[in-house]
Coordinates of C-alpha atoms in Angstrom, one line a residue:
N1295 CA -7.0 -14.3 5.8
V1296 CA -8.4 -13.7 2.2
D1297 CA -12.0 -14.3 3.4
D1298 CA -11.7 -11.0 5.5
T1299 CA -11.5 -9.1 2.3
K1300 CA -14.6 -10.5 1.3
R1301 CA -16.4 -10.3 4.6
Y1302 CA -15.4 -6.9 6.2
A1303 CA -17.8 -4.0 5.6
G1304 CA -15.8 -1.4 3.5
A1305 CA -13.1 -3.5 2.4
L1306 CA -14.3 -3.6 -1.2
G1307 CA -12.3 -6.9 -1.8
D1308 CA -9.3 -5.0 -1.4
P1309 CA -6.4 -6.4 0.8
A1310 CA -5.0 -2.9 1.5
R1311 CA -8.5 -1.5 2.7
M1312 CA -9.0 -4.6 4.8
A1313 CA -5.5 -4.1 6.5
A1314 CA -6.7 -0.8 7.5
N1315 CA -8.7 -2.2 10.2
F1316 CA -5.6 -3.5 12.0
A1317 CA -4.3 -1.6 15.1
G1318 CA -1.7 0.9 14.2
V1319 CA -2.8 1.0 10.4
I1320 CA -4.5 4.4 9.3
A1321 CA -6.6 5.2 6.4
G1322 CA -8.9 8.2 6.5
N1323 CA -8.7 8.8 2.8
D1324 CA -11.6 7.6 0.9
S1325 CA -10.0 8.3 -2.5
R1326 CA -6.9 6.0 -1.9
N1327 CA -5.9 2.6 -0.2
D1328 CA -2.5 3.8 1.0
I1329 CA -1.3 1.8 4.0
V1330 CA -0.2 4.3 6.6
V1331 CA 1.5 2.4 9.6
R1332 CA 2.3 4.1 12.9
G1333 CA 2.7 7.5 11.4
N1334 CA 5.0 6.6 8.6
S1335 CA 4.6 7.5 5.0
P1336 CA 2.8 4.9 2.8
S1337 CA 6.2 4.9 0.9
G1338 CA 7.7 3.0 3.9
M1339 CA 5.6 -0.1 2.9
L1340 CA 7.4 -3.2 1.2
W1341 CA 5.1 -5.0 -1.2
Q1342 CA 6.1 -8.8 -2.1
M1343 CA 4.4 -11.3 -4.2
E1344 CA 5.5 -14.9 -4.1
G1345 CA 8.9 -13.9 -2.6
I1346 CA 9.9 -11.1 -4.9
N1347 CA 9.7 -7.6 -4.4
I1348 CA 7.1 -5.8 -6.4
P1349 CA 6.1 -2.1 -7.5
N1350 CA 2.9 -0.2 -6.3
P1351 CA 0.2 -3.0 -7.0
N1352 CA -2.6 -0.5 -7.8
H1353 CA -4.4 1.0 -10.7
F1354 CA -3.6 4.9 -10.9
G1355 CA -0.5 4.0 -8.5
S1356 CA 2.0 6.8 -8.8
L1357 CA 5.7 6.2 -8.8
T1358 CA 6.1 7.9 -5.4
S1359 CA 3.5 5.9 -3.4
T1360 CA 2.3 2.6 -2.7
G1361 CA -1.4 3.1 -3.1
G1362 CA -4.1 4.0 -5.5
P1363 CA -7.9 4.2 -5.6
V1364 CA -8.4 0.7 -6.9
S1365 CA -6.1 -2.6 -6.4
I1366 CA -5.0 -4.6 -9.2
L1367 CA -4.7 -7.6 -6.7
N1368 CA -7.6 -9.8 -6.9
N1369 CA -9.0 -11.3 -3.8
N1370 CA -10.3 -14.2 -5.7
N1371 CA -6.7 -15.3 -6.5
L1372 CA -5.0 -14.5 -3.1
A1373 CA -4.2 -17.1 -0.5
K1374 CA -3.4 -16.4 3.3
S1375 CA -0.9 -13.7 3.2
D1376 CA 1.5 -12.0 6.0
F1377 CA 1.1 -8.4 7.1
L1378 CA 3.8 -7.1 9.4
T1379 CA 4.5 -3.8 11.1
S1380 CA 7.2 -2.2 13.0
A1381 CA 10.3 -4.5 13.9
F1382 CA 9.7 -7.1 11.3
P1383 CA 12.2 -10.1 10.9
A1384 CA 15.4 -10.1 9.1
Q1385 CA 13.8 -11.9 6.1
Y1386 CA 12.4 -8.3 4.9
G1387 CA 14.5 -5.2 4.2
N1388 CA 14.3 -2.1 2.3
G1389 CA 11.2 -1.0 4.1
L1390 CA 10.7 1.3 7.0
S1391 CA 7.2 0.8 8.1
G1392 CA 5.5 -2.5 7.3
V1393 CA 5.5 -5.5 5.0
F1394 CA 2.7 -7.1 2.9
D1395 CA 3.9 -10.5 1.7
L1396 CA 1.4 -11.8 -0.8
S1397 CA 0.7 -15.4 -1.8
L1398 CA -1.2 -16.6 -4.6
R1399 CA -3.3 -19.8 -4.2
N1400 CA -3.1 -22.7 -6.5
G1401 CA -6.1 -23.4 -8.9
N1402 CA -8.2 -26.4 -8.3
N1403 CA -6.3 -29.6 -9.3
E1404 CA -9.3 -32.0 -9.2
K1405 CA -12.2 -30.1 -11.2
R1406 CA -12.7 -27.1 -13.4
E1407 CA -14.4 -24.2 -11.8
Y1408 CA -15.8 -21.0 -13.4
L1409 CA -16.6 -17.4 -12.1
G1410 CA -18.4 -14.5 -12.9
Q1411 CA -18.6 -11.3 -10.9
V1412 CA -19.9 -7.7 -11.0
G1413 CA -19.0 -5.3 -8.4
F1414 CA -17.0 -2.1 -7.5
N1415 CA -13.6 -3.6 -8.6
G1416 CA -15.1 -4.6 -12.0
F1417 CA -16.9 -7.0 -14.5
E1418 CA -14.9 -10.1 -14.0
V1419 CA -14.5 -13.7 -15.3
G1420 CA -12.3 -16.3 -13.9
A1421 CA -11.4 -20.0 -14.4
E1422 CA -9.4 -22.8 -12.6
G1423 CA -8.8 -26.3 -12.7
P1424 CA -6.4 -29.1 -13.4
F1425 CA -4.4 -29.6 -16.6
S1426 CA -5.4 -33.4 -16.5
K1427 CA -8.8 -34.2 -15.3
T1428 CA -7.6 -37.7 -14.6
D1429 CA -4.1 -36.8 -13.0
P1430 CA -3.9 -34.3 -10.2
K1431 CA -0.2 -34.5 -10.1
K1432 CA 0.0 -32.8 -13.4
G1433 CA -0.8 -29.4 -12.0
S1434 CA -3.4 -26.7 -12.3
F1435 CA -4.0 -23.2 -13.6
L1436 CA -5.9 -20.2 -12.3
F1437 CA -6.8 -16.9 -14.2
N1438 CA -9.0 -14.0 -13.4
Y1439 CA -9.8 -10.7 -15.8
R1440 CA -11.6 -7.6 -14.7
Y1441 CA -12.7 -4.6 -16.6
S1442 CA -13.8 -1.2 -14.9
T1443 CA -17.3 -1.2 -13.7
L1444 CA -17.7 2.4 -13.7
G1445 CA -16.4 2.6 -17.3
I1446 CA -19.2 0.4 -18.4
F1447 CA -21.9 1.9 -16.4
N1448 CA -20.7 5.4 -17.6
K1449 CA -21.6 4.4 -21.3
L1450 CA -25.1 3.4 -19.9
G1451 CA -25.5 6.8 -18.3
I1452 CA -25.1 6.0 -14.8
Q1453 CA -22.9 8.4 -12.7
F1454 CA -20.8 7.5 -9.6
G1455 CA -19.9 10.8 -8.1
T1456 CA -16.6 11.4 -10.2
G1457 CA -18.4 14.0 -12.5
N1458 CA -17.1 13.7 -16.2
A1459 CA -13.9 11.9 -14.9
V1460 CA -14.6 8.2 -15.5
P1461 CA -11.8 5.8 -14.5
N1462 CA -11.2 3.2 -16.9
Y1463 CA -9.2 0.0 -15.8
Q1464 CA -8.7 -3.7 -16.5
D1465 CA -6.4 -6.4 -15.1
I1466 CA -5.4 -9.9 -15.0
N1467 CA -4.2 -12.3 -12.3
F1468 CA -2.8 -15.9 -12.9
K1469 CA -1.0 -18.8 -11.6
I1470 CA 0.2 -22.0 -13.1
N1471 CA 1.3 -24.9 -10.7
L1472 CA 3.4 -27.8 -12.0
P1473 CA 4.6 -30.5 -9.6
L1474 CA 7.7 -32.1 -11.5
S1475 CA 8.1 -34.7 -8.7
S1476 CA 7.2 -35.5 -5.4
K1477 CA 9.8 -33.1 -4.1
V1478 CA 10.0 -30.4 -6.9
T1479 CA 7.4 -28.0 -7.9
L1480 CA 7.4 -25.3 -10.7
S1481 CA 5.2 -22.2 -10.5
A1482 CA 4.8 -19.3 -12.8
F1483 CA 2.5 -16.3 -11.6
G1484 CA 1.7 -12.9 -12.5
M1485 CA -0.5 -9.8 -12.7
G1486 CA -0.9 -6.7 -14.7
G1487 CA -3.2 -3.8 -14.8
L1488 CA -3.7 -0.7 -17.4
S1489 CA -5.9 2.4 -16.1
D1490 CA -6.7 5.9 -17.4
V1491 CA -8.7 8.9 -16.6
K1492 CA -9.4 12.5 -17.6
F1493 CA -10.4 15.3 -15.4
E1494 CA -11.4 18.0 -17.8
G1495 CA -12.0 21.3 -15.7
N1496 CA -13.5 23.2 -18.6
K1497 CA -16.3 20.7 -18.6
E1498 CA -16.6 20.9 -14.9
D1499 CA -19.4 22.4 -12.9
T1500 CA -18.3 25.0 -10.6
T1501 CA -19.8 23.7 -7.3
G1502 CA -16.5 22.2 -6.3
K1503 CA -18.1 19.0 -5.4
N1504 CA -16.0 16.9 -7.8
L1505 CA -13.8 14.7 -5.6
Y1506 CA -10.4 14.8 -7.9
G1507 CA -10.9 17.3 -10.5
S1508 CA -10.5 21.1 -10.5
E1509 CA -12.6 23.6 -12.8
N1510 CA -9.3 25.5 -13.5
E1511 CA -7.4 22.5 -14.8
N1512 CA -7.5 19.7 -17.3
T1513 CA -5.6 16.5 -16.3
R1514 CA -5.1 13.4 -18.3
V1515 CA -3.3 10.3 -17.0
D1516 CA -2.7 6.8 -17.8
Y1517 CA -0.9 4.1 -15.8
G1518 CA 0.3 0.5 -16.3
T1519 CA 1.9 -2.2 -14.1
G1520 CA 2.8 -5.6 -14.8
I1521 CA 4.7 -8.4 -12.9
A1522 CA 5.7 -11.8 -13.8
G1523 CA 7.7 -14.7 -12.2
V1524 CA 8.7 -18.2 -12.0
S1525 CA 9.5 -20.1 -8.8
L1526 CA 11.2 -23.5 -8.1
D1527 CA 10.3 -25.1 -4.8
I1528 CA 12.8 -28.0 -3.8
Q1529 CA 12.3 -30.1 -0.8
T1530 CA 16.0 -31.0 -0.3
S1531 CA 15.5 -33.2 2.7
A1532 CA 13.0 -34.0 5.3
R1533 CA 14.1 -31.0 7.2
S1534 CA 15.1 -28.5 4.6
N1535 CA 13.6 -26.5 1.7
L1536 CA 15.1 -24.4 -1.2
K1537 CA 13.0 -21.8 -3.0
L1538 CA 14.3 -20.1 -6.1
T1539 CA 12.4 -17.4 -7.7
T1540 CA 13.0 -15.1 -10.8
G1541 CA 10.8 -12.2 -11.8
V1542 CA 10.4 -9.1 -13.9
S1543 CA 8.2 -6.0 -13.3
A1544 CA 7.4 -2.9 -15.0
T1545 CA 5.5 0.3 -14.5
K1546 CA 4.5 3.1 -16.8
E1547 CA 3.0 6.6 -15.8
N1548 CA 2.1 9.5 -18.1
F1549 CA 0.7 12.9 -17.1
E1550 CA -0.5 15.8 -19.1
G1551 CA -2.0 18.9 -17.7
D1552 CA -3.5 22.2 -18.8
S1553 CA -4.3 25.4 -17.0
I1554 CA -7.7 27.0 -18.0
S1555 CA -8.0 30.8 -18.1
T1556 CA -10.7 31.9 -15.7
E1557 CA -12.0 34.4 -18.3
T1558 CA -11.7 32.8 -21.7
R1559 CA -11.7 29.2 -20.5
V1560 CA -9.0 28.6 -23.0
A1561 CA -6.6 25.9 -21.9
F1562 CA -3.0 25.9 -22.3
L1563 CA -0.3 23.1 -21.4
S1564 CA 1.0 23.5 -17.9
G1565 CA 3.1 20.3 -17.4
T1566 CA 3.8 17.0 -18.7
A1567 CA 5.3 13.7 -17.2
R1568 CA 6.7 10.2 -18.6
F1569 CA 7.9 7.7 -16.0
R1570 CA 8.9 4.3 -16.9
T1571 CA 10.5 1.4 -14.7
Q1572 CA 11.6 -2.0 -14.9
R1573 CA 13.1 -4.4 -12.2
Y1574 CA 14.7 -7.7 -12.8
S1575 CA 14.7 -9.9 -9.7
F1576 CA 16.4 -13.3 -8.6
N1577 CA 15.9 -14.4 -5.0
G1578 CA 16.4 -17.5 -3.0
Q1579 CA 15.4 -18.9 0.2
Y1580 CA 16.6 -21.8 2.4
V1581 CA 14.9 -23.2 5.4
Y1582 CA 16.4 -25.8 7.6
K1583 CA 15.0 -27.3 10.7
V1584 CA 18.0 -28.4 12.7
N1585 CA 15.9 -30.1 15.5
A1586 CA 12.6 -29.4 17.6
R1587 CA 14.4 -26.5 19.4
N1588 CA 16.3 -24.7 16.3
S1589 CA 15.5 -23.7 12.7
I1590 CA 17.5 -21.4 10.4
N1591 CA 16.1 -19.4 7.8
A1592 CA 18.6 -17.8 5.1
G1593 CA 18.3 -16.1 1.8
F1594 CA 19.2 -13.3 -0.6
Y1595 CA 17.4 -10.8 -3.0
N1596 CA 19.0 -9.4 -6.3
D1597 CA 17.2 -6.6 -7.9
V1598 CA 18.3 -4.7 -11.1
Y1599 CA 16.3 -1.4 -11.4
Q1600 CA 16.1 0.6 -14.6
F1601 CA 14.1 3.7 -15.2
N1602 CA 13.4 6.5 -17.7
L1603 CA 11.9 9.6 -16.0
F1604 CA 11.0 12.9 -17.5
N1605 CA 8.8 15.5 -15.8
K1606 CA 8.5 19.4 -16.9
N1607 CA 6.3 22.3 -15.9
V1608 CA 5.2 24.7 -18.5
Y1609 CA 4.5 28.4 -17.2
Q1610 CA 2.0 30.3 -18.9
G1611 CA 2.1 28.0 -21.9
Q1612 CA 5.5 29.9 -22.9
Y1613 CA 8.6 28.6 -21.1
D1614 CA 9.5 25.1 -19.6
V1615 CA 11.2 24.0 -16.4
I1616 CA 12.4 20.5 -16.5
N1617 CA 12.3 19.0 -13.1
V1618 CA 13.5 15.4 -14.0
N1619 CA 15.0 14.0 -17.3
R1620 CA 17.1 11.1 -16.6
D1621 CA 17.8 7.5 -17.6
G1622 CA 19.5 5.1 -15.3
S1623 CA 19.8 1.9 -13.5
W1624 CA 21.2 0.6 -10.2
Y1625 CA 21.6 -2.7 -8.4
L1626 CA 20.3 -3.5 -4.9
G1627 CA 21.4 -6.7 -3.4
Q1628 CA 20.0 -8.0 -0.1
A1629 CA 20.9 -11.0 2.2
Y1630 CA 19.9 -12.3 5.4
V1631 CA 20.1 -15.1 7.9
Q1632 CA 17.9 -15.8 11.1
W1633 CA 17.8 -18.4 13.8
K1634 CA 14.9 -19.4 15.9
H1635 CA 15.8 -21.2 19.2
R1636 CA 13.4 -22.5 21.9
F1637 CA 15.2 -22.3 25.1
T1638 CA 12.3 -23.9 27.0
N1639 CA 8.6 -24.5 26.1
R1640 CA 7.9 -21.2 27.3
L1641 CA 10.8 -19.1 26.0
S1642 CA 11.9 -18.6 22.2
V1643 CA 14.2 -16.0 20.8
T1644 CA 14.6 -15.2 17.0
P1645 CA 17.8 -13.2 16.3
G1646 CA 18.9 -12.3 12.6
V1647 CA 20.8 -10.0 10.6
H1648 CA 19.9 -8.5 7.4
A1649 CA 22.5 -6.5 4.8
Q1650 CA 21.8 -4.6 1.9
Y1651 CA 23.9 -2.7 -0.6
T1652 CA 23.1 -0.5 -3.6
T1653 CA 25.1 0.8 -6.4
Q1654 CA 23.0 4.0 -6.3
G1655 CA 25.2 6.3 -4.3
T1656 CA 27.1 2.9 -3.0
A1657 CA 25.1 2.7 0.0
F1658 CA 25.7 -0.2 2.5
A1659 CA 23.8 -1.2 5.9
I1660 CA 24.2 -4.2 8.3
E1661 CA 20.9 -4.5 10.2
P1662 CA 20.5 -6.5 13.6
R1663 CA 17.2 -7.8 14.3
I1664 CA 15.9 -9.7 17.4
A1665 CA 12.4 -10.8 18.7
A1666 CA 11.5 -12.8 21.9
R1667 CA 8.5 -14.3 23.1
Y1668 CA 7.7 -15.8 26.6
N1669 CA 4.5 -17.8 27.5
I1670 CA 3.7 -16.9 31.0
S1671 CA 0.9 -19.3 31.0
E1672 CA -1.0 -21.4 28.5
N1673 CA -3.4 -18.5 27.7
Q1674 CA -1.0 -15.6 27.9
S1675 CA 2.4 -14.5 26.7
I1676 CA 4.7 -11.4 26.3
N1677 CA 6.8 -10.4 23.4
V1678 CA 9.7 -7.8 22.7
G1679 CA 11.5 -6.9 19.6
Y1680 CA 14.1 -4.7 18.0
G1681 CA 15.0 -3.9 14.5
L1682 CA 17.2 -1.5 12.5
H1683 CA 16.1 -0.9 9.0
H1684 CA 17.1 1.1 6.1
Q1685 CA 15.4 2.0 2.8
M1686 CA 16.5 3.5 -0.6
Q1687 CA 15.0 6.7 -1.9
S1688 CA 12.7 6.7 -4.9
A1689 CA 14.1 7.0 -8.4
Y1690 CA 12.3 10.1 -8.8
T1691 CA 14.2 11.8 -5.7
Y1692 CA 17.5 10.6 -7.1
S1693 CA 16.7 12.1 -10.5
V1694 CA 15.8 15.5 -9.6
E1695 CA 17.9 18.2 -11.6
T1696 CA 18.9 21.9 -11.1
R1697 CA 20.8 24.1 -13.4
N1698 CA 24.1 25.4 -12.7
A1699 CA 25.1 29.0 -13.6
D1700 CA 26.7 27.8 -16.8
G1701 CA 23.7 26.0 -17.9
S1702 CA 25.2 22.4 -16.9
I1703 CA 22.7 19.9 -15.2
N1704 CA 23.4 19.3 -11.5
L1705 CA 22.0 15.9 -10.1
S1706 CA 22.3 17.1 -6.3
N1707 CA 20.4 14.2 -4.9
K1708 CA 22.0 11.3 -6.9
N1709 CA 24.3 10.3 -3.9
L1710 CA 21.7 10.2 -1.0
D1711 CA 22.1 7.5 1.4
F1712 CA 19.4 5.1 2.9
T1713 CA 16.8 6.5 5.3
R1714 CA 17.3 4.8 8.8
S1715 CA 14.9 3.6 11.4
Q1716 CA 15.0 1.8 14.7
H1717 CA 12.0 -0.1 16.1
F1718 CA 11.5 -1.0 19.8
V1719 CA 8.3 -3.0 20.6
I1720 CA 7.1 -4.7 23.7
G1721 CA 3.5 -6.5 23.7
T1722 CA 1.4 -9.0 25.5
E1723 CA -1.4 -11.5 24.1
R1724 CA -4.0 -13.2 26.2
L1725 CA -6.2 -15.8 25.0
L1726 CA -9.7 -15.2 26.4
T1727 CA -11.4 -18.1 24.8
S1728 CA -10.5 -20.6 22.3
N1729 CA -11.4 -17.9 19.6
T1730 CA -11.2 -14.7 21.3
T1731 CA -7.9 -12.7 21.8
L1732 CA -6.9 -9.6 23.6
K1733 CA -3.5 -7.9 22.4
A1734 CA -1.6 -4.7 23.6
E1735 CA 1.5 -3.3 22.1
A1736 CA 3.6 -0.3 22.8
Y1737 CA 6.3 0.9 20.3
Y1738 CA 8.9 3.5 19.5
Q1739 CA 10.4 4.4 16.4
F1740 CA 13.3 6.7 15.9
I1741 CA 14.2 7.7 12.2
D1742 CA 17.3 9.6 11.1
R1743 CA 19.1 10.1 7.8
A1744 CA 15.8 11.2 6.2
P1745 CA 16.5 13.7 3.2
I1746 CA 15.8 17.3 4.1
T1747 CA 17.0 20.5 2.4
K1748 CA 20.4 21.8 3.4
S1749 CA 21.1 24.0 6.4
D1750 CA 22.0 27.0 4.2
N1751 CA 18.6 26.8 2.8
P1752 CA 16.5 26.0 6.1
G1753 CA 13.0 24.8 5.5
S1754 CA 10.2 22.5 6.6
Y1755 CA 10.7 19.9 3.9
S1756 CA 11.2 16.2 4.6
A1757 CA 10.9 13.0 2.3
L1758 CA 9.2 11.5 5.3
N1759 CA 6.0 13.3 4.2
T1760 CA 6.3 11.9 0.6
G1761 CA 3.1 9.9 -0.5
N1762 CA 0.8 12.6 1.0
S1763 CA -0.4 13.2 -2.4
F1764 CA -0.3 11.9 -6.1
A1765 CA 2.4 14.4 -7.1
P1766 CA 6.1 13.7 -6.7
D1767 CA 8.3 16.0 -4.8
D1768 CA 10.7 18.3 -6.8
E1769 CA 13.1 19.3 -3.9
A1770 CA 16.9 19.3 -4.9
D1771 CA 20.0 19.8 -2.8
L1772 CA 18.9 17.3 -0.3
V1773 CA 21.0 15.9 2.6
N1774 CA 20.5 12.9 5.0
K1775 CA 20.1 14.8 8.1
G1776 CA 16.4 14.6 8.9
L1777 CA 14.8 13.3 12.0
A1778 CA 11.6 11.7 13.3
E1779 CA 9.8 10.0 16.2
N1780 CA 6.8 7.8 16.2
Y1781 CA 5.5 6.3 19.5
G1782 CA 2.1 5.0 20.8
I1783 CA 0.1 2.1 22.0
E1784 CA -2.4 -0.1 20.4
V1785 CA -5.1 -2.5 21.6
T1786 CA -6.7 -5.3 19.7
L1787 CA -9.8 -7.4 20.8
E1788 CA -10.7 -10.0 18.2
R1789 CA -13.0 -13.0 18.0
T1790 CA -12.0 -15.0 15.0
F1791 CA -15.0 -16.2 12.8
T1792 CA -16.6 -19.0 14.4
K1793 CA -20.1 -20.4 14.5
G1794 CA -21.3 -17.5 12.0
F1795 CA -20.1 -14.5 14.1
Y1796 CA -16.7 -12.4 14.5
Y1797 CA -15.9 -9.1 15.9
L1798 CA -12.7 -7.0 15.6
V1799 CA -12.0 -3.9 17.8
T1800 CA -8.9 -2.0 17.4
G1801 CA -7.6 1.2 18.9
S1802 CA -4.4 3.0 18.7
L1803 CA -3.0 6.3 20.4
F1804 CA 0.2 7.7 18.8
D1805 CA 2.3 10.6 18.1
S1806 CA 4.4 11.2 15.1
K1807 CA 6.8 14.1 14.5
Y1808 CA 9.6 15.1 12.3
K1809 CA 12.2 17.7 12.1
G1810 CA 13.6 19.5 9.0
S1811 CA 16.6 21.8 8.3
D1812 CA 14.9 24.7 10.1
G1813 CA 15.3 22.7 13.4
V1814 CA 11.6 22.8 14.3
W1815 CA 9.7 19.5 15.3
R1816 CA 6.4 19.3 13.4
N1817 CA 3.4 16.9 12.9
T1818 CA 4.0 14.8 10.0
A1819 CA 1.5 14.5 7.3
F1820 CA 0.2 11.3 8.8
N1821 CA -0.2 12.3 12.5
T1822 CA -3.9 11.6 13.4
G1823 CA -3.1 11.2 17.0
Y1824 CA -5.7 8.3 17.3
A1825 CA -7.6 5.7 15.4
A1826 CA -10.3 3.4 16.3
N1827 CA -12.2 0.8 14.4
A1828 CA -15.1 -1.8 15.4
L1829 CA -16.2 -4.3 13.2
V1830 CA -18.9 -6.9 13.8
G1831 CA -20.5 -9.7 11.5
K1832 CA -23.0 -12.4 11.9
E1833 CA -24.1 -15.2 9.3
W1834 CA -27.4 -17.2 9.4
T1835 CA -28.1 -20.4 7.6
V1836 CA -31.6 -20.1 6.0
G1837 CA -33.6 -22.3 3.7
K1838 CA -35.2 -25.7 3.6
E1839 CA -31.9 -27.5 4.3
K1840 CA -30.0 -24.7 5.9
Q1841 CA -27.4 -24.5 3.2
N1842 CA -28.0 -21.0 2.2
V1843 CA -26.3 -18.0 4.1
L1844 CA -27.7 -14.5 5.1
A1845 CA -24.8 -12.1 6.4
F1846 CA -24.8 -8.7 8.0
N1847 CA -21.5 -6.9 8.5
I1848 CA -21.0 -3.5 9.9
K1849 CA -17.9 -1.2 10.5
F1850 CA -17.4 1.9 12.6
S1851 CA -14.3 4.1 12.1
A1852 CA -13.1 7.1 13.9
I1853 CA -9.6 8.7 13.1
G1854 CA -8.1 11.9 14.4
G1855 CA -7.8 14.7 11.9
R1856 CA -4.7 15.0 9.9
Y1857 CA -2.5 18.0 9.8
L1858 CA -2.3 20.3 6.7
T1859 CA 0.0 23.0 5.3
P1860 CA -2.3 26.2 5.5
I1861 CA -2.6 27.9 2.2
D1862 CA -1.4 31.5 2.1
L1863 CA -4.4 33.2 0.6
Q1864 CA -2.5 36.6 -0.2
A1865 CA 0.4 34.8 -2.2
S1866 CA -2.0 32.5 -3.9
Q1867 CA -4.1 35.5 -5.2
A1868 CA -0.9 37.2 -6.2
L1869 CA 0.3 34.2 -8.3
E1870 CA -3.2 32.8 -9.0
K1871 CA -2.4 29.3 -7.8
S1872 CA -2.3 27.5 -4.4
V1873 CA 0.7 28.8 -2.4
Q1874 CA 1.5 26.8 0.9
D1875 CA 2.7 28.5 3.9
E1876 CA 5.6 26.3 4.4
E1877 CA 6.8 28.3 7.6
H1878 CA 3.7 26.7 9.2
A1879 CA 3.9 23.4 7.6
F1880 CA 1.4 20.8 8.9
S1881 CA -0.1 23.0 11.8
Q1882 CA -3.6 23.2 10.5
K1883 CA -5.6 20.3 11.9
Q1884 CA -8.5 18.7 10.1
T1885 CA -11.7 17.9 11.5
E1886 CA -11.8 14.3 12.7
Y1887 CA -12.5 11.6 10.3
F1888 CA -15.8 9.3 11.0
R1889 CA -17.5 6.6 8.7
T1890 CA -19.8 3.9 9.0
D1891 CA -20.3 1.1 6.3
I1892 CA -22.6 -1.8 6.1
K1893 CA -22.5 -4.8 4.0
L1894 CA -25.5 -7.1 3.4
S1895 CA -25.3 -10.3 1.4
Y1896 CA -27.0 -13.5 0.6
R1897 CA -25.3 -16.6 -0.5
R1898 CA -27.3 -19.6 -2.2
E1899 CA -26.0 -22.9 -2.9
F1900 CA -27.0 -25.0 -6.0
K1901 CA -26.0 -28.6 -6.9
K1902 CA -23.0 -27.4 -8.9
S1903 CA -22.8 -23.6 -8.2
T1904 CA -23.0 -20.8 -5.8
L1905 CA -24.8 -17.5 -6.4
E1906 CA -24.0 -14.5 -4.0
F1907 CA -25.5 -11.0 -4.0
S1908 CA -24.1 -8.4 -1.6
L1909 CA -25.0 -4.8 -1.1
D1910 CA -21.9 -2.5 0.5
L1911 CA -23.0 0.7 1.9
Q1912 CA -20.2 3.2 2.2
N1913 CA -20.5 6.2 4.7
V1914 CA -24.2 5.3 5.5
T1915 CA -24.4 8.6 8.0
N1916 CA -23.1 10.7 5.0
H1917 CA -20.5 12.2 7.4
Q1918 CA -18.7 15.3 5.5
N1919 CA -15.0 14.2 5.9
V1920 CA -12.5 16.9 4.6
F1921 CA -10.6 15.8 1.4
T1922 CA -8.6 18.9 0.7
T1923 CA -8.5 22.7 1.0
Q1924 CA -7.4 24.7 -2.2
Y1925 CA -7.2 28.1 -3.8
N1926 CA -9.9 28.6 -6.5
R1927 CA -8.3 31.4 -8.8
R1928 CA -11.9 31.8 -10.3
T1929 CA -13.7 32.5 -7.2
N1930 CA -10.6 34.2 -5.8
S1931 CA -10.9 32.2 -2.6
L1932 CA -10.2 28.9 -0.5
V1933 CA -12.4 26.1 -1.4
T1934 CA -12.9 22.8 0.6
Q1935 CA -13.7 19.6 -1.1
Y1936 CA -15.2 16.7 0.8
Q1937 CA -14.7 13.0 0.6

């Protein structure tokens, strides 16, 4: 529910941060909104908007992840959306951990409305309304634009803890809805965002308190993401509906880095990268209700993916090592059919099958899915599910290059297969009252065919840890022989917002392990072991006519510490850069993550307008959660930075 993104303390109006309150979803990183589901990499998430697959919908959203510091999605434009984890149905493919299926709401088709907002996400203006004030059937529009709050406040001399690195960003969201007849509706939708920031280490203080920057490096980045589409919704009969959608999306990512001399403070180029992607989509969905007990959902996805990737490192400002320099394209086709059958009023089963094929390495997969639900009583049910899922590797992984002895280029990863995952789920749900639900779910996930290094070069690397940082992996000579296991139990107690009061309590106990080519089972980068959230909110009507609202919301989060790969201090001192001890990968456990957020708000209703103030207090106990530990060559020591 989009209202939850506005109501929950700590959500900052961000759907991804709101989803981090659900059981099995882990955050634990203040700097980004990556969605980590049940110990899986955030790159295992599938994002959709209005039925098309979309790229990372975040400002500063790197190619190899699905998160970022600030969302491009505008919660003032979103409608109710679906968030699914684990054995999701046959409708969705090319994802291993979860699905965020976003829907945009239609603009008001009866009267014009305008919005102005200032908050963490930006200075914002919006408008919506009908194309015809006299005929609502002629359709509506919805449009919002935002510009970086931090960028504007920096010009006023106000700092927000990012040092000299001020993030600039702006974005738009829109939707146009045009009923062509009583049974046919045409919609156009889209969003786009631009962002840039500079981390200038030679302007940095040396206290080590800057969250992102390093005093020994300069970093300059800029990003861009754009998505646009058109859909045609046709009610083909009283029992059936057809939806056709076509769209295009594009991303850009530019990086330039300097290494700074600790003695002279002179900067010299250390690396540069340029990533470009485009995706052209055409999808269809057909839903047919056969009778009261049977319904069928079938559809297809067609995506043509093009990319232009370049990345090189420059050592001591003298010689280059090119990691990626490739133009290319591939086609990903998917099709599915699922059938929901009610055997009785108590038992329903939804079997389905999903298929996907790609010209990148010519991989093909058939994926059976099934879910069943049995109502023990009017107030309690049990559910079971199984799903087989596959996912392509990132364009970057396919494109990593090495040089042969004769100087020719070897694209050793270009024929990698899909990574494969099997999900098993069993759960129960009990309705305690008309608005309070208790749910519990246990799951087991087995992953194989994950890219790892070859056995003749044994190591701890696995692509399943991708997304643990902004930077891409430059591993070559990978093979689909990696394994992983995730299993756990989750509990949710929820009272939906009723009579001005709600609460949500979630808890997860889990374990997440993987095995690389060295044959050692290790913790994944996302194995925190447990996570617990408690959210409570209350609203009071105030004023003479009881039409104004005063609200209080609080959130407590406790998450187990992540596992890090320790820094080899001696090797780092010898090479004057951070060197990880890969033999003991993900063996160093961070301290537990704890955070309390409070949100206070007041909404006042006028005759033709609404005015709302809110104060969102983050980490009110000032708990020092670890961000990262790195080698600092100026001090010749390890430095820990905090969130």
